[in-house]
Short mmCIF file of C-alpha atoms in Angstrom, two decimals:
data_model
loop_
_atom_site.label_atom_id
_atom_site.label_comp_id
_atom_site.label_asym_id
_atom_site.label_seq_id
_atom_site.Cartn_x
_atom_site.Cartn_y
_atom_site.Cartn_z
CA MET A 113 -7.86 9.77 -12.80
CA LYS A 114 -7.21 6.06 -12.21
CA MET A 115 -3.94 5.41 -10.39
CA ILE A 116 -1.96 2.57 -8.84
CA PHE A 117 0.59 3.12 -6.09
CA LEU A 118 3.53 0.71 -6.03
CA GLY A 119 6.26 0.42 -3.43
CA ALA A 120 7.84 -2.03 -1.04
CA PRO A 121 6.34 -2.56 2.44
CA GLY A 122 7.36 0.48 4.51
CA ALA A 123 8.08 2.70 1.50
CA GLY A 124 5.20 4.97 2.47
CA LYS A 125 2.89 4.36 -0.48
CA GLY A 126 -0.21 4.09 1.74
CA THR A 127 0.48 7.49 3.30
CA GLN A 128 1.04 9.12 -0.09
CA ALA A 129 -2.03 7.42 -1.57
CA GLU A 130 -4.20 8.96 1.18
CA ILE A 131 -2.75 12.43 0.57
CA VAL A 132 -3.31 12.18 -3.19
CA SER A 133 -6.80 10.77 -2.59
CA GLU A 134 -7.68 13.87 -0.57
CA LYS A 135 -6.20 16.27 -3.14
CA TYR A 136 -7.96 14.76 -6.16
CA LYS A 137 -11.15 13.76 -4.27
CA ILE A 138 -11.00 10.14 -5.41
CA PRO A 139 -11.17 7.08 -3.12
CA THR A 140 -8.17 5.01 -2.11
CA ILE A 141 -9.06 1.37 -2.53
CA SER A 142 -6.94 -0.91 -0.37
CA THR A 143 -7.19 -4.60 -1.21
CA GLY A 144 -6.95 -5.69 2.42
CA VAL A 145 -9.76 -3.35 3.46
CA ILE A 146 -12.16 -4.31 0.65
CA ILE A 147 -11.56 -8.04 1.21
CA ARG A 148 -12.45 -7.60 4.89
CA GLU A 149 -15.53 -5.55 3.93
CA ALA A 150 -16.67 -8.17 1.40
CA ILE A 151 -16.29 -10.89 4.03
CA LYS A 152 -18.18 -8.81 6.60
CA ASN A 153 -20.99 -8.02 4.13
CA GLU A 154 -21.13 -11.70 3.08
CA THR A 155 -21.11 -10.94 -0.63
CA GLU A 156 -20.67 -13.90 -2.97
CA THR A 157 -16.99 -13.10 -3.52
CA GLY A 158 -16.59 -12.25 0.18
CA LEU A 159 -17.80 -15.70 1.21
CA ALA A 160 -15.41 -17.23 -1.33
CA ALA A 161 -12.53 -15.22 0.20
CA LYS A 162 -13.58 -16.22 3.74
CA ALA A 163 -13.20 -19.90 2.88
CA TYR A 164 -9.53 -19.27 2.10
CA THR A 165 -8.73 -16.88 4.97
CA ASP A 166 -10.39 -19.20 7.52
CA SER A 167 -8.06 -22.00 6.45
CA GLY A 168 -5.01 -19.69 6.55
CA LYS A 169 -4.57 -19.67 2.77
CA LEU A 170 -3.94 -16.73 0.42
CA VAL A 171 -7.04 -15.55 -1.43
CA PRO A 172 -6.50 -16.58 -5.10
CA ASP A 173 -6.30 -14.05 -7.91
CA ASP A 174 -9.73 -14.71 -9.41
CA VAL A 175 -11.47 -14.09 -6.06
CA VAL A 176 -9.44 -10.92 -5.33
CA ILE A 177 -10.16 -9.62 -8.84
CA GLY A 178 -13.88 -10.28 -8.35
CA ILE A 179 -13.86 -8.27 -5.11
CA VAL A 180 -11.92 -5.41 -6.75
CA LYS A 181 -14.38 -5.39 -9.67
CA GLU A 182 -17.32 -5.16 -7.23
CA ARG A 183 -15.68 -2.23 -5.42
CA LEU A 184 -14.85 -0.34 -8.62
CA SER A 185 -18.48 -0.51 -9.72
CA GLN A 186 -19.59 1.61 -6.75
CA PRO A 187 -20.62 5.26 -7.39
CA ASP A 188 -17.69 6.92 -5.58
CA ALA A 189 -15.18 5.24 -7.92
CA GLN A 190 -16.78 6.43 -11.16
CA ASN A 191 -14.66 9.60 -11.40
CA GLY A 192 -11.41 7.81 -10.58
CA PHE A 193 -9.68 5.92 -7.79
CA ILE A 194 -6.33 4.87 -6.37
CA LEU A 195 -5.46 1.19 -5.99
CA ASP A 196 -3.19 0.40 -3.04
CA GLY A 197 -2.06 -3.22 -2.67
CA PHE A 198 -3.46 -4.34 -6.02
CA PRO A 199 -2.30 -5.55 -8.43
CA ARG A 200 0.44 -7.47 -6.64
CA THR A 201 1.51 -9.57 -9.61
CA VAL A 202 1.76 -9.23 -13.39
CA PRO A 203 -1.12 -11.74 -13.92
CA GLN A 204 -3.33 -9.53 -11.71
CA ALA A 205 -2.30 -6.47 -13.74
CA LYS A 206 -3.13 -8.27 -16.99
CA ALA A 207 -6.50 -9.30 -15.52
CA LEU A 208 -7.24 -5.62 -14.78
CA GLU A 209 -6.49 -4.75 -18.41
CA ASP A 210 -8.68 -7.65 -19.60
CA MET A 211 -11.55 -6.26 -17.49
CA GLY A 212 -11.27 -3.05 -19.48
CA ILE A 213 -9.91 -1.11 -16.51
CA ASN A 214 -7.11 0.92 -18.06
CA MET A 215 -5.02 2.79 -15.52
CA ASP A 216 -3.92 6.35 -16.26
CA LEU A 217 -0.84 6.43 -14.05
CA VAL A 218 1.26 4.11 -11.88
CA VAL A 219 3.29 5.80 -9.13
CA ASP A 220 6.29 3.80 -7.93
CA ILE A 221 7.80 4.99 -4.63
CA GLU A 222 11.40 3.80 -4.37
CA VAL A 223 13.17 3.41 -1.01
CA PRO A 224 16.31 1.23 -0.53
CA ASP A 225 15.79 -1.97 1.46
CA GLU A 226 18.25 -0.98 4.18
CA LYS A 227 16.34 2.26 4.83
CA ILE A 228 13.04 0.40 4.99
CA ILE A 229 14.45 -2.12 7.48
CA ALA A 230 15.82 0.71 9.65
CA ARG A 231 12.56 2.67 9.33
CA MET A 232 10.29 -0.25 10.25
CA SER A 233 12.46 -1.81 12.96
CA GLY A 234 12.41 1.55 14.77
CA ARG A 235 8.63 1.51 15.10
CA ARG A 236 7.09 0.99 18.53
CA ALA A 237 3.44 0.56 19.48
CA CYS A 238 1.35 0.68 22.64
CA LYS A 239 -0.72 -2.47 23.09
CA LYS A 240 -3.13 -0.71 25.42
CA CYS A 241 -4.17 2.43 23.52
CA GLY A 242 -2.72 1.79 20.05
CA ALA A 243 -0.50 4.90 19.94
CA THR A 244 2.49 4.54 17.61
CA TYR A 245 6.02 5.89 17.89
CA HIS A 246 9.41 5.66 16.21
CA LEU A 247 12.74 5.55 18.02
CA GLU A 248 14.25 8.11 15.62
CA TYR A 249 11.42 10.07 13.98
CA LYS A 250 8.75 10.12 16.70
CA PRO A 251 10.08 8.86 20.06
CA SER A 252 8.05 8.79 23.23
CA ARG A 253 9.36 10.96 26.06
CA ASP A 254 11.42 8.18 27.65
CA GLY A 255 11.70 5.93 24.57
CA LYS A 256 10.23 2.99 26.48
CA THR A 257 6.66 3.75 27.55
CA CYS A 258 3.58 5.35 25.99
CA ASP A 259 3.18 9.09 26.57
CA SER A 260 -0.61 8.71 26.68
CA CYS A 261 -1.14 5.81 29.07
CA GLY A 262 2.27 4.79 30.41
CA GLU A 263 2.09 1.25 29.01
CA GLU A 264 5.35 -0.37 27.88
CA LEU A 265 5.97 -0.02 24.14
CA THR A 266 6.42 -3.14 22.02
CA VAL A 267 7.65 -4.09 18.55
CA ARG A 268 4.90 -5.42 16.27
CA ARG A 269 5.66 -8.74 14.65
CA ASP A 270 5.45 -7.15 11.18
CA ASP A 271 8.19 -4.67 12.20
CA ASP A 272 10.68 -7.32 13.32
CA PRO A 273 13.76 -6.97 11.05
CA GLU A 274 13.65 -10.62 9.96
CA VAL A 275 9.95 -10.39 9.10
CA VAL A 276 10.58 -7.14 7.21
CA LYS A 277 13.34 -8.85 5.19
CA GLN A 278 10.98 -11.71 4.29
CA ARG A 279 8.26 -9.27 3.20
CA LEU A 280 10.79 -7.39 1.06
CA GLU A 281 11.90 -10.64 -0.59
CA VAL A 282 8.28 -11.43 -1.50
CA TYR A 283 7.84 -7.90 -2.88
CA HIS A 284 10.96 -8.11 -5.06
CA GLU A 285 9.98 -11.53 -6.37
CA GLN A 286 6.24 -11.05 -6.98
CA THR A 287 5.41 -7.33 -7.21
CA GLU A 288 8.54 -5.58 -8.50
CA PRO A 289 8.07 -7.03 -12.03
CA LEU A 290 5.04 -4.70 -12.28
CA ILE A 291 7.48 -1.79 -12.64
CA ASP A 292 8.70 -3.07 -16.03
CA PHE A 293 5.15 -4.08 -17.01
CA TYR A 294 3.78 -0.56 -16.55
CA LYS A 295 6.94 1.11 -17.84
CA ALA A 296 6.42 -0.77 -21.13
CA LEU A 297 2.87 0.63 -21.25
CA GLY A 298 4.23 4.16 -20.73
CA LYS A 299 2.25 4.64 -17.51
CA LEU A 300 4.99 4.58 -14.86
CA VAL A 301 6.31 7.54 -12.88
CA THR A 302 9.03 7.02 -10.26
CA VAL A 303 9.35 8.90 -6.97
CA ILE A 304 12.44 8.60 -4.77
CA GLY A 305 11.13 8.36 -1.20
CA GLN A 306 12.60 10.95 1.17
CA GLU A 307 13.22 10.97 4.92
CA LYS A 308 10.43 13.50 5.50
CA VAL A 309 6.88 12.63 4.46
CA GLU A 310 6.24 16.15 3.17
CA ASP A 311 9.28 15.96 0.86
CA THR A 312 8.04 12.68 -0.61
CA THR A 313 4.58 14.23 -1.01
CA ARG A 314 6.00 17.19 -2.94
CA LEU A 315 7.87 14.87 -5.33
CA THR A 316 4.82 12.61 -5.67
CA LEU A 317 2.49 15.46 -6.61
CA GLU A 318 5.07 16.83 -9.06
CA ALA A 319 5.42 13.39 -10.68
CA ILE A 320 1.64 13.00 -10.99
CA GLU A 321 1.22 16.45 -12.56
CA LYS A 322 4.02 15.67 -15.02
CA GLY A 323 2.51 12.25 -15.75
CA ILE A 324 -0.93 13.73 -16.42
CA LYS A 325 0.49 16.21 -18.93
CA SER A 326 2.62 13.66 -20.80
#
């Protein structure tokens, strides 16, 4: 089973990808993680990526695709895998097809922008121990300091409402067109993200089972 998980930042696709990965015993391959690994291992494509990241530039498609191709050739990916964070654009998706990597299913997790902004802006993190909280869904005892170490909780830059809005704009402009691309190929299943993770998981697994049969 070869799957892609799509969804805006904060829609919960990473969480669902990990759950599905565990159920089907296939690896979740996150672009960010494999790029960092390739750089660390100093592979040919990793060194190419490092030249861009060191200068603060985005790693171009051909380098990212090379790193993805390397990762997909490893033994644990031979019985299937989940791609999280790739492809991000239609040209990347076409490049995957050109490589002969035909996906079985693309799971799109839909959550309205306003809910994502509220969800992410409510996140709080402890700088000292790394514990994470949410003002509504998982508050600390006093809502201000970490339950574990007492350090003051902070808002990560990525969770600032203005930053979240910018990330959503990029998603809608660059990645959302993939929905129509995969719908045209008959590979798309849509899941409406719920407030509770377990409810989204139930709908996700139902959509995958339905997608496999159809």
